[in-house]
């Protein structure tokens, strides 16, 4: 399993950066290779990706979500195995530091070669740069979900 980490400072307030990240269905706008994300409920998303001509589908579960601080997820089924966390830190009233850390298990021969060559790391760095451009160009979030999901919860999220 490979760990990739990237931090970017975006020129929007903390709540704007966080709110936009909760709009999973917008991810194809800034994540290379992500064709579609379908939000199934507050915790679960279905992903369709196509990278180097290889299409993959998988499901993710949010295991921890604290508004304006972090979102942590893991895959639950499908063609890929990963887990990760994105953290948000206020720099000042108009700037936010966004840090993404992912553990990715390459699933096929092409992905394993790409991992050795640093392709996953470059993709994540590019995605974070595109997130910065996307949110700064928009100037505001396209929506928001501000519920709290705690590790180990089995029911619905806790409203704030």
PDB file of C-alpha atoms in Angstrom:
ATOM      1  CA  UNK A   1       0.000   0.000   0.000  1.00  0.00           C
ATOM      2  CA  UNK A   2       1.328   3.429  -0.934  1.00  0.00           C
ATOM      3  CA  UNK A   3       0.758   6.576   1.078  1.00  0.00           C
ATOM      4  CA  UNK A   4       0.413   9.876  -0.737  1.00  0.00           C
ATOM      5  CA  UNK A   5       0.139  13.252   0.920  1.00  0.00           C
ATOM      6  CA  UNK A   6      -0.452  16.696  -0.524  1.00  0.00           C
ATOM      7  CA  UNK A   7      -1.235  20.054   1.044  1.00  0.00           C
ATOM      8  CA  UNK A   8      -2.538  23.108  -0.747  1.00  0.00           C
ATOM      9  CA  UNK A   9      -3.503  26.557   0.503  1.00  0.00           C
ATOM     10  CA  UNK A  10      -6.705  27.851  -1.042  1.00  0.00           C
ATOM     11  CA  UNK A  11      -7.829  31.470  -1.163  1.00  0.00           C
ATOM     12  CA  UNK A  12     -11.261  30.922   0.392  1.00  0.00           C
ATOM     13  CA  UNK A  13     -12.513  30.844   3.994  1.00  0.00           C
ATOM     14  CA  UNK A  14     -12.379  27.567   5.936  1.00  0.00           C
ATOM     15  CA  UNK A  15     -16.122  26.855   5.751  1.00  0.00           C
ATOM     16  CA  UNK A  16     -16.139  27.423   1.972  1.00  0.00           C
ATOM     17  CA  UNK A  17     -13.314  24.941   1.333  1.00  0.00           C
ATOM     18  CA  UNK A  18     -14.861  22.358   3.652  1.00  0.00           C
ATOM     19  CA  UNK A  19     -18.380  22.799   2.265  1.00  0.00           C
ATOM     20  CA  UNK A  20     -17.182  22.323  -1.312  1.00  0.00           C
ATOM     21  CA  UNK A  21     -15.317  19.128  -0.403  1.00  0.00           C
ATOM     22  CA  UNK A  22     -18.596  17.657   0.924  1.00  0.00           C
ATOM     23  CA  UNK A  23     -20.044  17.934  -2.603  1.00  0.00           C
ATOM     24  CA  UNK A  24     -18.700  14.570  -3.752  1.00  0.00           C
ATOM     25  CA  UNK A  25     -20.654  14.572  -7.002  1.00  0.00           C
ATOM     26  CA  UNK A  26     -18.604  17.652  -8.064  1.00  0.00           C
ATOM     27  CA  UNK A  27     -15.287  15.736  -7.780  1.00  0.00           C
ATOM     28  CA  UNK A  28     -15.096  15.016 -11.553  1.00  0.00           C
ATOM     29  CA  UNK A  29     -14.685  18.793 -12.011  1.00  0.00           C
ATOM     30  CA  UNK A  30     -11.206  18.682 -10.472  1.00  0.00           C
ATOM     31  CA  UNK A  31     -10.148  15.043 -10.018  1.00  0.00           C
ATOM     32  CA  UNK A  32      -8.411  13.556 -13.038  1.00  0.00           C
ATOM     33  CA  UNK A  33      -9.796  10.172 -14.032  1.00  0.00           C
ATOM     34  CA  UNK A  34     -12.931  10.457 -11.900  1.00  0.00           C
ATOM     35  CA  UNK A  35     -15.849  10.063 -14.274  1.00  0.00           C
ATOM     36  CA  UNK A  36     -18.685  10.041 -11.755  1.00  0.00           C
ATOM     37  CA  UNK A  37     -19.380  10.004  -8.026  1.00  0.00           C
ATOM     38  CA  UNK A  38     -22.897   9.112  -6.942  1.00  0.00           C
ATOM     39  CA  UNK A  39     -23.768   9.938  -3.364  1.00  0.00           C
ATOM     40  CA  UNK A  40     -25.901   7.038  -2.116  1.00  0.00           C
ATOM     41  CA  UNK A  41     -26.597   8.494   1.345  1.00  0.00           C
ATOM     42  CA  UNK A  42     -24.795  10.664   3.924  1.00  0.00           C
ATOM     43  CA  UNK A  43     -22.080   8.013   4.426  1.00  0.00           C
ATOM     44  CA  UNK A  44     -21.744   6.158   1.132  1.00  0.00           C
ATOM     45  CA  UNK A  45     -20.606   7.040  -2.394  1.00  0.00           C
ATOM     46  CA  UNK A  46     -20.240   5.008  -5.580  1.00  0.00           C
ATOM     47  CA  UNK A  47     -17.263   5.962  -7.774  1.00  0.00           C
ATOM     48  CA  UNK A  48     -16.579   5.362 -11.446  1.00  0.00           C
ATOM     49  CA  UNK A  49     -13.037   6.122 -12.595  1.00  0.00           C
ATOM     50  CA  UNK A  50     -11.167   5.666 -15.836  1.00  0.00           C
ATOM     51  CA  UNK A  51      -7.398   5.907 -15.686  1.00  0.00           C
ATOM     52  CA  UNK A  52      -5.124   4.958 -18.566  1.00  0.00           C
ATOM     53  CA  UNK A  53      -8.102   3.373 -20.309  1.00  0.00           C
ATOM     54  CA  UNK A  54      -8.966   1.136 -17.340  1.00  0.00           C
ATOM     55  CA  UNK A  55     -12.414   1.682 -15.838  1.00  0.00           C
ATOM     56  CA  UNK A  56     -12.915   0.894 -12.166  1.00  0.00           C
ATOM     57  CA  UNK A  57     -15.959   1.082  -9.923  1.00  0.00           C
ATOM     58  CA  UNK A  58     -15.912   1.035  -6.145  1.00  0.00           C
ATOM     59  CA  UNK A  59     -17.845   2.150  -3.082  1.00  0.00           C
ATOM     60  CA  UNK A  60     -16.620   4.291  -0.217  1.00  0.00           C
ATOM     61  CA  UNK A  61     -17.858   4.873   3.303  1.00  0.00           C
ATOM     62  CA  UNK A  62     -17.230   8.005   5.342  1.00  0.00           C
ATOM     63  CA  UNK A  63     -16.084   6.802   8.746  1.00  0.00           C
ATOM     64  CA  UNK A  64     -15.401  10.170  10.402  1.00  0.00           C
ATOM     65  CA  UNK A  65     -16.600  13.623   9.461  1.00  0.00           C
ATOM     66  CA  UNK A  66     -16.296  16.740  11.605  1.00  0.00           C
ATOM     67  CA  UNK A  67     -17.386  19.975   9.910  1.00  0.00           C
ATOM     68  CA  UNK A  68     -14.583  22.422   9.145  1.00  0.00           C
ATOM     69  CA  UNK A  69     -11.962  19.917  10.375  1.00  0.00           C
ATOM     70  CA  UNK A  70     -11.842  16.546   8.577  1.00  0.00           C
ATOM     71  CA  UNK A  71     -13.443  13.878   6.426  1.00  0.00           C
ATOM     72  CA  UNK A  72     -12.101  10.314   6.617  1.00  0.00           C
ATOM     73  CA  UNK A  73     -13.171   7.466   4.318  1.00  0.00           C
ATOM     74  CA  UNK A  74     -12.391   3.929   3.224  1.00  0.00           C
ATOM     75  CA  UNK A  75     -13.414   1.727   0.333  1.00  0.00           C
ATOM     76  CA  UNK A  76     -15.959  -0.960   1.148  1.00  0.00           C
ATOM     77  CA  UNK A  77     -16.216  -2.838  -2.142  1.00  0.00           C
ATOM     78  CA  UNK A  78     -15.189  -2.781  -5.768  1.00  0.00           C
ATOM     79  CA  UNK A  79     -12.100  -2.671  -7.928  1.00  0.00           C
ATOM     80  CA  UNK A  80      -9.821  -0.637  -5.672  1.00  0.00           C
ATOM     81  CA  UNK A  81      -8.670  -0.462  -2.070  1.00  0.00           C
ATOM     82  CA  UNK A  82      -7.942   2.837  -0.380  1.00  0.00           C
ATOM     83  CA  UNK A  83      -8.477   4.885   2.717  1.00  0.00           C
ATOM     84  CA  UNK A  84      -7.790   8.494   3.372  1.00  0.00           C
ATOM     85  CA  UNK A  85      -8.462  11.710   5.160  1.00  0.00           C
ATOM     86  CA  UNK A  86      -8.731  15.332   4.158  1.00  0.00           C
ATOM     87  CA  UNK A  87      -8.118  17.969   6.826  1.00  0.00           C
ATOM     88  CA  UNK A  88      -8.933  21.657   6.794  1.00  0.00           C
ATOM     89  CA  UNK A  89      -7.025  24.292   8.762  1.00  0.00           C
ATOM     90  CA  UNK A  90      -7.821  27.995   8.932  1.00  0.00           C
ATOM     91  CA  UNK A  91      -4.865  30.146   7.894  1.00  0.00           C
ATOM     92  CA  UNK A  92      -6.738  33.468   8.141  1.00  0.00           C
ATOM     93  CA  UNK A  93     -10.211  34.776   7.303  1.00  0.00           C
ATOM     94  CA  UNK A  94      -9.738  34.210   3.569  1.00  0.00           C
ATOM     95  CA  UNK A  95      -7.273  31.296   3.338  1.00  0.00           C
ATOM     96  CA  UNK A  96      -7.456  27.618   4.265  1.00  0.00           C
ATOM     97  CA  UNK A  97      -4.866  24.849   4.277  1.00  0.00           C
ATOM     98  CA  UNK A  98      -6.258  21.589   2.856  1.00  0.00           C
ATOM     99  CA  UNK A  99      -4.241  18.411   3.480  1.00  0.00           C
ATOM    100  CA  UNK A 100      -5.081  15.131   1.760  1.00  0.00           C
ATOM    101  CA  UNK A 101      -3.507  11.855   2.910  1.00  0.00           C
ATOM    102  CA  UNK A 102      -4.388   8.612   1.126  1.00  0.00           C
ATOM    103  CA  UNK A 103      -3.306   4.998   1.422  1.00  0.00           C
ATOM    104  CA  UNK A 104      -3.831   3.317  -1.941  1.00  0.00           C
ATOM    105  CA  UNK A 105      -3.394  -0.343  -2.854  1.00  0.00           C
ATOM    106  CA  UNK A 106      -2.704  -0.599  -6.596  1.00  0.00           C
ATOM    107  CA  UNK A 107      -5.037  -3.290  -7.937  1.00  0.00           C
ATOM    108  CA  UNK A 108      -3.634  -4.301 -11.319  1.00  0.00           C
ATOM    109  CA  UNK A 109      -0.306  -4.655 -13.095  1.00  0.00           C
ATOM    110  CA  UNK A 110      -0.610  -1.229 -14.753  1.00  0.00           C
ATOM    111  CA  UNK A 111      -1.484   0.420 -11.434  1.00  0.00           C
ATOM    112  CA  UNK A 112       1.453  -1.275  -9.682  1.00  0.00           C
ATOM    113  CA  UNK A 113       3.887  -0.033 -12.338  1.00  0.00           C
ATOM    114  CA  UNK A 114       2.290   3.422 -12.175  1.00  0.00           C
ATOM    115  CA  UNK A 115       2.702   3.422  -8.404  1.00  0.00           C
ATOM    116  CA  UNK A 116       6.414   2.598  -8.687  1.00  0.00           C
ATOM    117  CA  UNK A 117       6.789   5.405 -11.238  1.00  0.00           C
ATOM    118  CA  UNK A 118       5.022   7.928  -8.961  1.00  0.00           C
ATOM    119  CA  UNK A 119       1.860   8.257 -11.044  1.00  0.00           C
ATOM    120  CA  UNK A 120      -0.501   8.110  -8.048  1.00  0.00           C
ATOM    121  CA  UNK A 121       1.477  10.785  -6.204  1.00  0.00           C
ATOM    122  CA  UNK A 122       1.468  13.089  -9.265  1.00  0.00           C
ATOM    123  CA  UNK A 123      -2.249  12.549  -9.792  1.00  0.00           C
ATOM    124  CA  UNK A 124      -3.069  13.514  -6.188  1.00  0.00           C
ATOM    125  CA  UNK A 125      -0.847  16.613  -6.422  1.00  0.00           C
ATOM    126  CA  UNK A 126      -2.612  17.590  -9.653  1.00  0.00           C
ATOM    127  CA  UNK A 127      -6.050  16.972  -8.147  1.00  0.00           C
ATOM    128  CA  UNK A 128      -5.253  19.234  -5.194  1.00  0.00           C
ATOM    129  CA  UNK A 129      -3.958  21.967  -7.511  1.00  0.00           C
ATOM    130  CA  UNK A 130      -7.159  21.672  -9.570  1.00  0.00           C
ATOM    131  CA  UNK A 131      -9.278  21.820  -6.378  1.00  0.00           C
ATOM    132  CA  UNK A 132      -7.531  25.082  -5.501  1.00  0.00           C
ATOM    133  CA  UNK A 133      -8.233  26.496  -8.971  1.00  0.00           C
ATOM    134  CA  UNK A 134     -11.821  25.208  -8.924  1.00  0.00           C
ATOM    135  CA  UNK A 135     -12.829  26.672  -5.564  1.00  0.00           C
ATOM    136  CA  UNK A 136     -10.978  29.957  -6.058  1.00  0.00           C
ATOM    137  CA  UNK A 137     -12.550  30.462  -9.480  1.00  0.00           C
ATOM    138  CA  UNK A 138     -16.014  29.685  -8.091  1.00  0.00           C
ATOM    139  CA  UNK A 139     -15.444  31.971  -5.098  1.00  0.00           C
ATOM    140  CA  UNK A 140     -18.018  29.980  -3.144  1.00  0.00           C
ATOM    141  CA  UNK A 141     -19.188  26.460  -2.571  1.00  0.00           C
ATOM    142  CA  UNK A 142     -21.758  24.718  -4.774  1.00  0.00           C
ATOM    143  CA  UNK A 143     -23.440  23.273  -1.675  1.00  0.00           C
ATOM    144  CA  UNK A 144     -22.710  21.972   1.800  1.00  0.00           C
ATOM    145  CA  UNK A 145     -23.329  19.067   4.133  1.00  0.00           C
ATOM    146  CA  UNK A 146     -22.454  19.825   7.724  1.00  0.00           C
ATOM    147  CA  UNK A 147     -23.507  16.673   9.577  1.00  0.00           C
ATOM    148  CA  UNK A 148     -21.228  14.855  12.013  1.00  0.00           C
ATOM    149  CA  UNK A 149     -20.249  11.229  11.445  1.00  0.00           C
ATOM    150  CA  UNK A 150     -18.392   9.534  14.290  1.00  0.00           C
ATOM    151  CA  UNK A 151     -16.150   6.490  13.957  1.00  0.00           C
ATOM    152  CA  UNK A 152     -18.025   3.326  14.906  1.00  0.00           C
ATOM    153  CA  UNK A 153     -21.494   4.808  14.392  1.00  0.00           C
ATOM    154  CA  UNK A 154     -23.870   2.437  12.673  1.00  0.00           C
ATOM    155  CA  UNK A 155     -26.949   4.637  12.412  1.00  0.00           C
ATOM    156  CA  UNK A 156     -27.424   7.934  10.629  1.00  0.00           C
ATOM    157  CA  UNK A 157     -25.157  10.910  11.156  1.00  0.00           C
ATOM    158  CA  UNK A 158     -25.535  13.220  14.120  1.00  0.00           C
ATOM    159  CA  UNK A 159     -27.018  16.600  13.175  1.00  0.00           C
ATOM    160  CA  UNK A 160     -25.092  19.595  14.467  1.00  0.00           C
TER     161      UNK A 160
END
